[in-house]
């Protein structure tokens, strides 16, 4: 029997803030479509049920369009059950008439059985410390438990969003399907089971780079296996370009090209400069990045982490305005990146070159 | 610093040449082409190596320029004193810098200094090669006054090591332009624009949130209306039921009325028949008492006959009896057919109720329809609001992007302001440390060199040097080449004063007075002699008159 574990879809939510309005709308549509593809995948691959471990939406106030889209997709996949656990953002979205294969977990433990597998889920409420004790599982069955929150072994009492792993140990849990962390992550729960975050289905901003997708949980008899399946329509990448030793802009651009060589054209790119540069280095990549936007779906400049190599000794005896200026700035005790920026401004201004 | 002796193995056209220096004035009078410039370059090369190695043209590529004409080891050694200690530098050059060798000894202890030549020379002599060239080394053809040059430019150039006139001012201007791009007076500039865009977006977000609240309110109202609508519908249904019941009842009543009429008619007929019959009998029997009386009076026969006659059926009465029987029969049949005779009371109120009910029905229906319309409107309105509110995420993304841009702009503005501050400070420091002292010493040197001939100079804080002559202020360009040479020397000397505060360096002068008039030369030479009391001067010339 096969199940899909997914979470944190955040459909209809905010995208990377520098996308154009059109692109942001397009990305939203793509995210909805990825959910549709997930349902199609489930139908084609004999998936018994899809577990959505929370945060399908960003807020309970979701547009009718999005809500109906989701329900339509579910209704059109009648042979797959969709088990939905509301997260910390999206409780109360699904009310009223719902498709029969759409099932929700409530505030207490609810159990759904499929063959020899039981899927249990409950929302974490504040001050409900006893929730773990109320979980009743049959040790002879294969038990999947789904919750939404931050895994921790300490279980801070003041935060409703902590999933206390220790409290879930020795309760016959085979697979703990978690939501809340947006990247695929897995670990050992106890001798019998493991915990797993499926991560989000598709990245929305550059804090969600790399492969995103869902987890297939396969139960054969009493054994349970899981596998991450990358499924995003588009990926986001944060690309570092080390400009150490380079001076001409063409060299810097070539290095960037090199770093981008294997990246899919349909991706979103953030370029970050690292390494060391000198006062002769031209690293103004603004024009280059504009050009990138024509070749990739989206590109932007990230934080410039490169550092100016300049030492007091170099300028200790330079009797000139430039020398004096640099000495003053070096002595001023500014934050490193600011110091570099100020020096570059000054040098370029004196050289008659374009500032910033 | 004082040069003691040098030995050229091979350098340019000089070969196996040695020279011992004296303190004070050293005059080297050799014809042109002998190699005076080469000698000067050798001294520089001993300290700083050969420059321009990458360059193609010979003029700028010293390595190519000074490679020995006759071959042989390219280099030599130089002995000098610095701060009371004696040193010797031995330096030889190859085809490229990697092949160069450098050794420096302490001449007393023969201790070798092992380090990068650049490091050593910088450490000892505190200035790099550019400063050296700009001050100590007075080359013949370089940086002579062109027709359009100004002293201020030269002074600035010497100090600022730049090629542009007013470079400082240009730099500050450009920085200021950048600063203004971010922030201008009157609430303008990129940052102000971003701030207003942020406010605008925040307003839009608030509007969306209000729209959401509107949606919630609309939902509540819709619920209420639906509840009321259900009530109204129920009541309407009840009224409709009542109406149909009333109609049914009326129907029944109509029938009943007919039946009552019939009953009454039948009853009346029967009663009438009964009355007529009874009346008839009564009439007939009226006769009887008088006859009985007669019978008593007469005798019984007559009475009996009459009595018998009386008993004979009267046809009228018979007819009446038949009618009565018939009507009685009808009446009783009718009564039998109807179960409930007593139910024959007409509810008169029915007619009244029906009208009231009908009115009520109309009212309720109107209210129901109204509620239905209002609910539909509310729903549509809520939907529209919801859609607009859905733009919330777009606005939130915009807001985030705008805030990022603003922070970036503020950071850049901060940097530009700092840059301007430090540049201004640097300029001030340069002025204080160099320019102002230079102005002072320029005056002294002008006195020494020109013997009062250069009197009346005026230098402002921008290093603009002008001379007052015959009551007029004129720029230096107005002076002849000879005068300008003197000024050049004074400038360099004052720069040396500013640059070398502790240990005075030696000065190499390559025929500095070549443009002077003969009569001026003697006073210039006197000045030179006075100068040589302060500095060790290595003075090249090719003419006896300038010796």
XYZ file of N, CA and C in Angstrom, chain A residues 6-238:
699
model
N 2.692 14.881 2.279
C 3.092 16.218 1.847
C 2.611 17.232 2.892
N 3.095 18.456 2.800
C 2.706 19.468 3.795
C 3.124 20.849 3.317
N 2.681 21.865 4.047
C 3.151 23.235 3.832
C 3.037 23.684 2.392
N 1.923 23.386 1.776
C 1.751 23.783 0.389
C 1.689 25.295 0.253
N 1.087 25.961 1.229
C 0.972 27.422 1.212
C 0.475 27.925 -0.135
N -0.591 27.291 -0.609
C -1.177 27.711 -1.875
C -1.746 29.107 -1.705
N -1.781 29.843 -2.806
C -2.378 31.183 -2.773
C -1.627 32.114 -1.828
N -0.324 31.876 -1.654
C 0.425 32.681 -0.691
C 1.449 33.580 -1.359
N 2.080 34.346 -0.514
C 3.022 35.338 -0.982
C 4.236 34.703 -1.645
N 4.631 35.247 -2.790
C 5.813 34.746 -3.487
C 7.015 35.636 -3.186
N 8.162 35.254 -3.703
C 9.367 36.076 -3.644
C 9.016 37.501 -4.038
N 9.399 38.444 -3.193
C 8.846 39.788 -3.347
C 9.330 40.531 -4.577
N 10.407 40.109 -5.233
C 10.887 40.875 -6.375
C 10.364 40.390 -7.714
N 9.476 39.420 -7.701
C 8.883 38.997 -8.968
C 7.959 40.091 -9.471
N 7.785 40.147 -10.789
C 6.806 41.097 -11.307
C 5.421 40.612 -10.920
N 4.468 41.528 -10.966
C 3.100 41.166 -10.591
C 2.608 39.984 -11.405
N 2.949 40.006 -12.678
C 2.513 38.932 -13.572
C 3.129 37.606 -13.176
N 4.437 37.658 -12.880
C 5.121 36.435 -12.507
C 4.592 35.882 -11.194
N 4.283 36.788 -10.261
C 3.785 36.327 -8.966
C 2.466 35.573 -9.170
N 1.610 36.138 -10.011
C 0.333 35.465 -10.293
C 0.585 34.116 -10.963
N 1.552 34.134 -11.869
C 1.857 32.907 -12.596
C 2.357 31.835 -11.635
N 3.231 32.241 -10.691
C 3.764 31.278 -9.742
C 2.648 30.706 -8.889
N 1.708 31.565 -8.509
C 0.588 31.073 -7.696
C -0.160 29.992 -8.452
N -0.403 30.274 -9.740
C -1.108 29.294 -10.558
C -0.291 28.010 -10.653
N 1.035 28.170 -10.807
C 1.879 26.990 -10.917
C 1.817 26.145 -9.648
N 1.756 26.818 -8.510
C 1.670 26.059 -7.260
C 0.375 25.270 -7.188
N -0.710 25.925 -7.570
C -1.987 25.221 -7.566
C -1.900 24.024 -8.512
N -1.273 24.268 -9.658
C -1.163 23.207 -10.655
C -0.310 22.043 -10.152
N 0.701 22.372 -9.346
C 1.539 21.301 -8.801
C 0.708 20.402 -7.889
N -0.233 21.022 -7.181
C -1.099 20.206 -6.344
C -1.944 19.295 -7.224
N -2.389 19.860 -8.337
C -3.178 19.051 -9.269
C -2.353 17.884 -9.803
N -1.095 18.176 -10.117
C -0.211 17.125 -10.618
C -0.005 16.053 -9.563
N 0.060 16.503 -8.319
C 0.227 15.556 -7.213
C -0.955 14.600 -7.183
N -2.151 15.168 -7.329
C -3.343 14.326 -7.302
C -3.329 13.351 -8.481
N -2.903 13.834 -9.637
C -2.834 12.974 -10.820
C -1.830 11.860 -10.588
N -0.702 12.234 -10.002
C 0.326 11.242 -9.684
C -0.231 10.187 -8.756
N -0.976 10.665 -7.755
C -1.545 9.729 -6.784
C -2.494 8.761 -7.477
N -3.296 9.318 -8.386
C -4.255 8.464 -9.084
C -3.526 7.451 -9.964
N -2.483 7.907 -10.656
C -1.792 7.008 -11.585
C -0.932 5.969 -10.900
N -0.531 6.260 -9.660
C 0.417 5.362 -9.006
C -0.192 4.583 -7.862
N -1.503 4.432 -7.902
C -2.148 3.587 -6.904
C -1.901 4.028 -5.482
N -1.935 5.300 -5.273
C -1.748 5.792 -3.919
C -3.084 5.671 -3.184
N -3.033 5.122 -1.994
C -4.256 4.928 -1.231
C -4.759 6.257 -0.656
N -3.831 6.987 -0.062
C -4.261 8.263 0.534
C -3.121 9.263 0.512
N -3.495 10.532 0.431
C -2.513 11.617 0.504
C -2.692 12.293 1.855
N -1.613 12.339 2.628
C -1.675 13.002 3.933
C -1.107 14.411 3.774
N -1.937 15.409 4.085
C -1.444 16.788 4.022
C -1.239 17.253 5.450
N 0.024 17.333 5.864
C 0.316 17.620 7.271
C 0.348 19.120 7.564
N -0.723 19.811 7.156
C -0.871 21.194 7.595
C -0.426 22.264 6.622
N -0.900 23.471 6.908
C -0.534 24.659 6.147
C -0.754 24.502 4.651
N -1.922 24.050 4.291
C -2.218 24.002 2.858
C -2.354 25.437 2.355
N -2.867 26.294 3.254
C -2.978 27.708 2.897
C -2.263 28.531 3.945
N -2.122 29.810 3.622
C -1.433 30.709 4.536
C -2.335 31.241 5.630
N -3.630 31.292 5.328
C -4.541 31.895 6.293
C -5.922 31.331 6.056
N -6.773 31.428 7.068
C -8.118 30.898 6.870
C -8.917 31.707 5.853
N -8.440 32.901 5.561
C -9.148 33.693 4.573
C -8.570 33.428 3.202
N -9.019 32.386 2.604
C -8.453 32.016 1.325
C -9.480 32.378 0.249
N -9.026 32.707 -0.958
C -10.031 33.047 -1.969
C -10.858 31.821 -2.310
N -12.091 32.089 -2.664
C -12.975 30.992 -3.055
C -12.367 30.213 -4.197
N -11.716 30.959 -5.071
C -11.128 30.329 -6.250
C -10.170 29.218 -5.848
N -9.267 29.571 -4.928
C -8.244 28.597 -4.531
C -8.878 27.430 -3.801
N -9.767 27.764 -2.882
C -10.408 26.721 -2.090
C -11.171 25.770 -2.998
N -11.914 26.358 -3.935
C -12.694 25.506 -4.825
C -11.812 24.700 -5.756
N -10.700 25.302 -6.155
C -9.757 24.575 -7.014
C -9.313 23.304 -6.304
N -8.902 23.475 -5.055
C -8.410 22.326 -4.287
C -9.502 21.270 -4.150
N -10.690 21.730 -3.794
C -11.766 20.758 -3.612
C -12.124 20.077 -4.925
N -12.056 20.824 -6.011
C -12.311 20.223 -7.327
C -11.312 19.122 -7.627
N -10.034 19.476 -7.415
C -8.980 18.482 -7.679
C -9.244 17.224 -6.871
N -9.592 17.426 -5.611
C -9.828 16.265 -4.744
C -11.037 15.484 -5.219
N -12.084 16.240 -5.579
C -13.299 15.557 -6.026
C -13.038 14.774 -7.309
N -12.132 15.278 -8.148
C -11.838 14.580 -9.391
C -10.851 13.444 -9.237
N -10.398 13.223 -8.010
C -9.527 12.066 -7.766
C -10.227 11.175 -6.761
N -11.361 10.643 -7.157
C -12.205 9.978 -6.157
C -11.608 8.718 -5.571
N -10.650 8.127 -6.274
C -10.102 6.866 -5.760
C -8.971 7.053 -4.762
N -8.633 8.298 -4.497
C -7.573 8.566 -3.516
C -8.177 9.376 -2.393
N -7.905 8.985 -1.166
C -8.376 9.759 -0.026
C -7.395 10.887 0.268
N -7.933 12.009 0.660
C -7.072 13.133 1.041
C -7.322 13.413 2.516
N -6.296 13.153 3.317
C -6.424 13.358 4.755
C -5.758 14.674 5.102
N -6.561 15.605 5.605
C -6.055 16.956 5.777
C -5.981 17.323 7.252
N -4.783 17.719 7.669
C -4.589 18.183 9.038
C -4.333 19.682 8.957
N -5.200 20.453 9.581
C -4.992 21.902 9.528
C -3.761 22.256 10.336
N -3.029 23.264 9.856
C -1.794 23.653 10.548
C -2.032 24.859 11.435
N -0.990 25.666 11.651
C -1.166 26.847 12.480
C -1.689 28.025 11.680
N -1.793 27.857 10.385
C -2.232 29.000 9.590
C -3.610 28.822 8.983
N -4.032 27.591 8.800
C -5.197 27.432 7.926
C -6.342 26.641 8.544
N -6.649 26.882 9.794
C -7.801 26.164 10.344
C -9.078 26.833 9.854
N -10.105 26.044 9.728
C -11.409 26.615 9.401
C -11.644 26.923 7.931
N -10.736 26.513 7.079
C -10.933 26.820 5.661
C -12.004 25.928 5.043
N -11.982 24.671 5.453
C -12.873 23.726 4.793
C -14.105 23.455 5.629
N -15.165 24.141 5.257
C -16.422 23.893 5.940
C -17.492 23.778 4.890
N -18.601 23.261 5.288
C -19.679 23.153 4.310
C -19.581 21.844 3.550
N -20.067 21.865 2.326
C -20.105 20.613 1.567
C -18.731 20.241 1.048
N -18.311 19.019 1.326
C -16.974 18.592 0.940
C -17.042 17.260 0.203
N -16.080 16.986 -0.676
C -16.090 15.691 -1.358
C -15.931 14.558 -0.365
N -16.445 13.396 -0.721
C -16.430 12.302 0.244
C -15.030 11.759 0.503
N -14.123 11.926 -0.470
C -12.780 11.412 -0.226
C -11.890 12.431 0.484
N -12.500 13.507 0.962
C -11.740 14.525 1.683
C -12.050 14.371 3.161
N -11.013 14.108 3.951
C -11.233 13.882 5.365
C -10.362 14.828 6.168
N -10.915 15.322 7.242
C -10.154 16.269 8.058
C -9.894 15.693 9.435
N -8.737 16.035 9.976
C -8.458 15.727 11.372
C -8.921 16.915 12.202
N -9.432 16.633 13.382
C -9.941 17.721 14.208
C -9.018 18.033 15.356
N -9.603 18.471 16.461
C -8.771 18.856 17.593
C -8.439 17.695 18.512
N -9.106 16.595 18.311
C -8.761 15.407 19.098
C -8.217 14.379 18.130
N -7.695 13.265 18.636
C -7.156 12.260 17.732
C -8.266 11.639 16.881
N -8.003 11.610 15.578
C -8.919 10.893 14.700
C -8.128 9.847 13.961
N -8.765 8.735 13.691
C -8.057 7.606 13.097
C -8.739 7.189 11.807
N -7.937 6.933 10.801
C -8.475 6.416 9.544
C -7.733 5.130 9.227
N -8.467 4.089 8.924
C -7.847 2.790 8.683
C -7.863 2.425 7.216
N -6.740 1.889 6.764
C -6.658 1.372 5.394
C -5.940 0.042 5.475
N -6.662 -1.027 5.288
C -6.020 -2.335 5.424
C -5.427 -2.462 6.809
N -4.133 -2.794 6.899
C -3.519 -2.939 8.211
C -2.822 -1.652 8.666
N -3.149 -0.568 7.984
C -2.501 0.704 8.335
C -3.522 1.616 9.012
N -3.090 2.242 10.086
C -3.919 3.267 10.730
C -3.223 4.607 10.580
N -3.975 5.597 10.158
C -3.394 6.942 10.078
C -4.109 7.791 11.118
N -3.323 8.306 12.065
C -3.892 9.128 13.135
C -3.373 10.550 13.021
N -4.214 11.488 13.393
C -3.741 12.871 13.346
C -4.517 13.726 14.322
N -3.883 14.792 14.806
C -4.563 15.733 15.688
C -3.857 17.068 15.609
N -4.617 18.121 15.816
C -4.004 19.447 15.824
C -3.415 19.704 17.201
N -2.315 20.422 17.208
C -1.695 20.784 18.481
C -2.343 22.056 18.989
N -2.874 21.995 20.178
C -3.482 23.194 20.746
C -2.635 23.692 21.905
N -2.698 24.988 22.146
C -1.915 25.480 23.287
C -2.428 24.892 24.591
N -1.536 24.661 25.506
C -1.860 24.144 26.836
C -2.437 22.736 26.840
N -2.396 22.060 25.709
C -2.910 20.702 25.707
C -1.744 19.742 25.831
N -1.224 19.617 27.041
C -0.052 18.772 27.220
C -0.407 17.310 27.155
N -1.652 17.020 27.407
C -2.032 15.612 27.491
C -2.334 14.963 26.153
N -2.163 15.705 25.088
C -2.569 15.159 23.787
C -1.849 13.869 23.443
N -0.563 13.822 23.822
C 0.188 12.629 23.448
C -0.336 11.399 24.189
N -0.740 11.596 25.436
C -1.243 10.463 26.211
C -2.545 9.919 25.645
N -3.285 10.773 24.977
C -4.576 10.320 24.472
C -4.453 9.547 23.165
N -3.246 9.469 22.622
C -3.059 8.733 21.373
C -3.105 7.240 21.669
N -4.059 6.571 21.037
C -4.186 5.125 21.281
C -3.942 4.381 19.976
N -2.839 3.657 19.913
C -2.527 2.923 18.693
C -2.402 1.438 18.972
N -2.764 0.675 17.973
C -2.669 -0.780 18.087
C -1.284 -1.228 17.651
N -0.518 -1.863 18.513
C 0.857 -2.227 18.174
C 0.953 -3.221 17.022
N -0.128 -3.937 16.739
C -0.044 -4.920 15.664
C -0.311 -4.335 14.290
N -0.690 -3.096 14.261
C -0.939 -2.502 12.956
C 0.252 -1.622 12.589
N 0.270 -1.193 11.329
C 1.284 -0.211 10.923
C 0.674 1.167 11.176
N 1.331 1.952 12.011
C 0.761 3.218 12.450
C 1.486 4.432 11.876
N 0.730 5.248 11.186
C 1.275 6.526 10.700
C 0.576 7.616 11.498
N 1.362 8.489 12.082
C 0.792 9.589 12.860
C 1.189 10.897 12.184
N 0.235 11.817 12.058
C 0.581 13.088 11.433
C 0.317 14.255 12.376
N 1.303 15.165 12.457
C 1.164 16.365 13.290
C 1.851 17.527 12.603
N 1.519 18.726 13.087
C 2.111 19.918 12.475
C 2.785 20.735 13.556
N 4.093 20.958 13.413
C 4.800 21.764 14.411
C 6.292 21.561 14.293
N 7.037 22.205 15.190
C 8.487 22.114 15.196
C 8.897 20.953 16.096
N 9.680 20.013 15.528
C 10.053 18.859 16.349
C 11.057 19.296 17.396
N 10.897 18.716 18.564
C 11.830 19.039 19.638
C 11.727 17.954 20.674
N 12.826 17.773 21.384
C 12.762 16.782 22.448
C 12.433 17.402 23.793
N 12.300 18.703 23.797
C 12.116 19.359 25.084
C 10.663 19.688 25.363
N 9.938 19.988 24.334
C 8.530 20.298 24.540
C 8.303 21.493 25.420
N 8.755 22.649 24.942
C 8.495 23.876 25.690
C 7.005 24.035 25.867
N 6.596 24.340 27.069
C 5.169 24.317 27.333
C 4.418 25.522 26.804
N 5.103 26.565 26.506
C 4.360 27.776 26.131
C 4.101 27.880 24.638
N 4.576 26.926 23.871
C 4.433 27.071 22.433
C 3.596 25.943 21.863
N 2.497 26.305 21.253
C 1.606 25.263 20.745
C 2.207 24.533 19.571
N 3.275 25.091 18.988
C 3.747 24.493 17.759
C 4.915 23.549 17.932
N 5.180 23.068 19.119
C 6.270 22.112 19.309
C 5.693 20.720 19.278
N 6.278 19.875 18.455
C 5.911 18.467 18.465
C 6.921 17.769 19.370
N 6.468 17.304 20.482
C 7.379 16.719 21.464
C 7.689 15.282 21.086
N 8.849 15.085 20.507
C 9.206 13.761 20.028
C 9.297 12.747 21.173
N 9.838 13.201 22.279
C 9.982 12.268 23.395
C 8.627 11.703 23.797
N 7.624 12.557 23.798
C 6.302 12.084 24.199
C 5.695 11.132 23.196
N 6.245 11.125 21.982
C 5.697 10.220 20.975
C 6.440 8.898 20.908
N 7.500 8.814 21.681
C 8.250 7.557 21.638
C 7.476 6.465 22.328
N 7.796 5.227 21.923
C 7.195 4.036 22.523
C 5.679 4.055 22.501
N 5.133 4.640 21.481
C 3.672 4.588 21.335
C 3.267 3.827 20.084
N 4.200 3.053 19.581
C 3.969 2.203 18.409
C 3.796 3.010 17.124
N 4.494 4.126 17.056
C 4.435 4.932 15.841
C 5.486 4.418 14.870
N 5.050 4.083 13.648
C 6.025 3.635 12.650
C 6.559 4.794 11.818
N 5.665 5.720 11.484
C 6.092 6.844 10.652
C 5.376 8.093 11.126
N 6.144 9.084 11.509
C 5.558 10.338 11.982
C 5.625 11.334 10.837
N 4.453 11.586 10.235
C 4.406 12.481 9.076
C 4.228 13.906 9.574
N 5.286 14.683 9.517
C 5.242 16.020 10.085
C 5.122 17.107 9.021
N 4.618 18.258 9.468
C 4.597 19.444 8.617
C 5.064 20.629 9.436
N 5.479 21.683 8.768
C 5.920 22.957 9.376
C 7.306 23.351 8.909
N 8.225 22.391 8.819
C 9.549 22.712 8.290
C 9.482 22.554 6.779
N 9.971 23.542 6.048
C 9.741 23.540 4.616
C 10.768 22.777 3.800
N 11.621 22.022 4.462
C 12.572 21.199 3.716
C 12.467 19.754 4.157
N 12.807 18.852 3.248
C 12.779 17.430 3.577
C 13.800 17.131 4.661
N 13.356 16.519 5.713
C 14.223 16.261 6.854
C 13.686 15.033 7.549
N 14.593 14.169 7.992
C 14.093 12.968 8.648
C 15.021 12.548 9.772
N 14.477 11.814 10.715
C 15.304 11.393 11.855
C 14.671 10.200 12.549
N 15.368 9.670 13.531
C 14.878 8.488 14.244
C 13.988 8.923 15.390
N 12.838 8.268 15.518
C 11.936 8.598 16.618
C 12.229 7.670 17.796
N 12.173 6.384 17.526
C 12.524 5.419 18.575
C 12.932 4.134 17.882
N 12.959 3.024 18.600
C 13.422 1.770 17.984
C 12.522 1.349 16.832
N 11.299 1.764 16.907
C 10.345 1.275 15.914
C 10.173 2.226 14.743
N 10.118 3.538 15.011
C 9.709 4.443 13.941
C 10.641 5.617 13.683
N 10.311 6.337 12.637
C 11.082 7.527 12.280
C 10.133 8.711 12.141
N 10.712 9.898 12.203
C 9.931 11.100 11.913
C 10.434 11.701 10.613
N 9.541 12.415 9.954
C 9.927 12.955 8.655
C 9.148 14.228 8.340
N 9.855 15.233 7.864
C 9.202 16.408 7.283
C 9.271 16.232 5.768
N 8.145 16.332 5.108
C 8.185 16.195 3.655
C 8.717 17.475 3.016
N 8.635 18.586 3.748
C 9.014 19.852 3.140
C 7.878 20.334 2.245
N 8.037 21.519 1.710
C 6.962 22.034 0.873
C 7.055 21.423 -0.523
N 5.979 21.554 -1.280
C 5.953 20.963 -2.621
C 6.729 21.795 -3.634
N 6.746 23.102 -3.381
C 7.362 23.987 -4.376
C 7.838 25.236 -3.648
N 9.039 25.688 -3.931
C 9.581 26.838 -3.229
C 8.930 28.138 -3.681
N 8.732 29.032 -2.720
C 8.144 30.322 -3.083
C 9.165 31.445 -3.064
N 10.154 31.333 -2.185
C 11.163 32.382 -2.080
C 12.528 31.753 -1.921
N 13.544 32.591 -1.858
C 14.895 32.055 -1.838
C 15.307 31.458 -0.504
N 14.386 31.429 0.460
C 14.692 30.664 1.662
C 14.258 29.208 1.463
N 13.756 28.908 0.256
C 13.326 27.530 -0.033
C 13.977 27.040 -1.321
N 15.314 26.989 -1.278
C 16.040 26.600 -2.487
C 16.210 25.089 -2.590
N 16.556 24.647 -3.770
C 16.878 23.230 -3.937
C 15.655 22.392 -4.265
N 15.802 21.094 -4.109
C 14.735 20.164 -4.454
C 13.582 20.238 -3.468
N 12.380 20.323 -4.021
C 11.194 20.275 -3.169
C 10.258 19.227 -3.744
N 9.472 18.596 -2.890
C 8.561 17.580 -3.404
C 7.790 16.927 -2.277
N 7.435 15.672 -2.477
C 6.684 14.972 -1.439
C 7.393 13.656 -1.099
N 6.828 12.945 -0.121
C 7.430 11.681 0.300
C 6.445 10.557 0.011
N 6.938 9.512 -0.611
C 6.095 8.323 -0.807
C 6.378 7.374 0.334
N 5.300 6.976 1.006
C 5.455 6.045 2.128
C 4.868 4.707 1.682
N 5.700 3.706 1.612
C 5.249 2.412 1.102
C 5.202 1.386 2.230
N 4.025 0.778 2.390
C 3.861 -0.222 3.445
C 3.738 -1.586 2.794
N 4.677 -2.476 3.139
C 4.572 -3.854 2.643
C 4.526 -4.738 3.869
N 3.353 -5.322 4.090
C 3.187 -6.134 5.287
C 3.320 -5.262 6.505
N 4.363 -5.556 7.312
C 4.547 -4.741 8.506
C 5.671 -3.728 8.340
N 6.365 -3.805 7.152
C 7.488 -2.878 6.997
C 7.064 -1.615 6.253
N 7.745 -0.580 6.573
C 7.395 0.721 6.007
C 8.658 1.364 5.446
N 8.578 1.847 4.226
C 9.721 2.514 3.595
C 9.275 3.898 3.160
N 10.219 4.801 3.079
C 9.827 6.097 2.558
C 10.879 6.619 1.585
N 10.431 7.436 0.657
C 11.341 7.951 -0.368
C 10.908 9.354 -0.773
N 11.871 10.240 -0.874
C 11.567 11.621 -1.271
C 11.489 11.709 -2.788
N 10.446 12.343 -3.286
C 10.281 12.492 -4.730
C 10.283 13.988 -5.064
N 11.300 14.456 -5.782
C 11.285 15.884 -6.156
C 10.149 16.116 -7.142
N 9.422 17.203 -6.925
C 8.212 17.347 -7.732
C 7.932 18.782 -8.140
N 8.794 19.691 -7.800
C 8.472 21.093 -8.051
C 8.530 21.401 -9.544
N 7.720 22.342 -9.949
C 7.718 22.767 -11.337
C 8.940 23.628 -11.627
N 9.271 24.471 -10.654
C 10.455 25.312 -10.796
C 11.268 25.250 -9.538
N 12.600 25.409 -9.669
C 13.451 25.404 -8.479
C 14.101 26.768 -8.300
N 14.465 27.019 -7.041
C 15.170 28.269 -6.750
C 16.605 27.945 -6.373
N 17.511 28.778 -6.803
C 18.916 28.550 -6.499
C 19.561 29.815 -5.990
N 20.392 29.643 -4.966
C 21.233 30.749 -4.519
C 22.643 30.411 -4.998
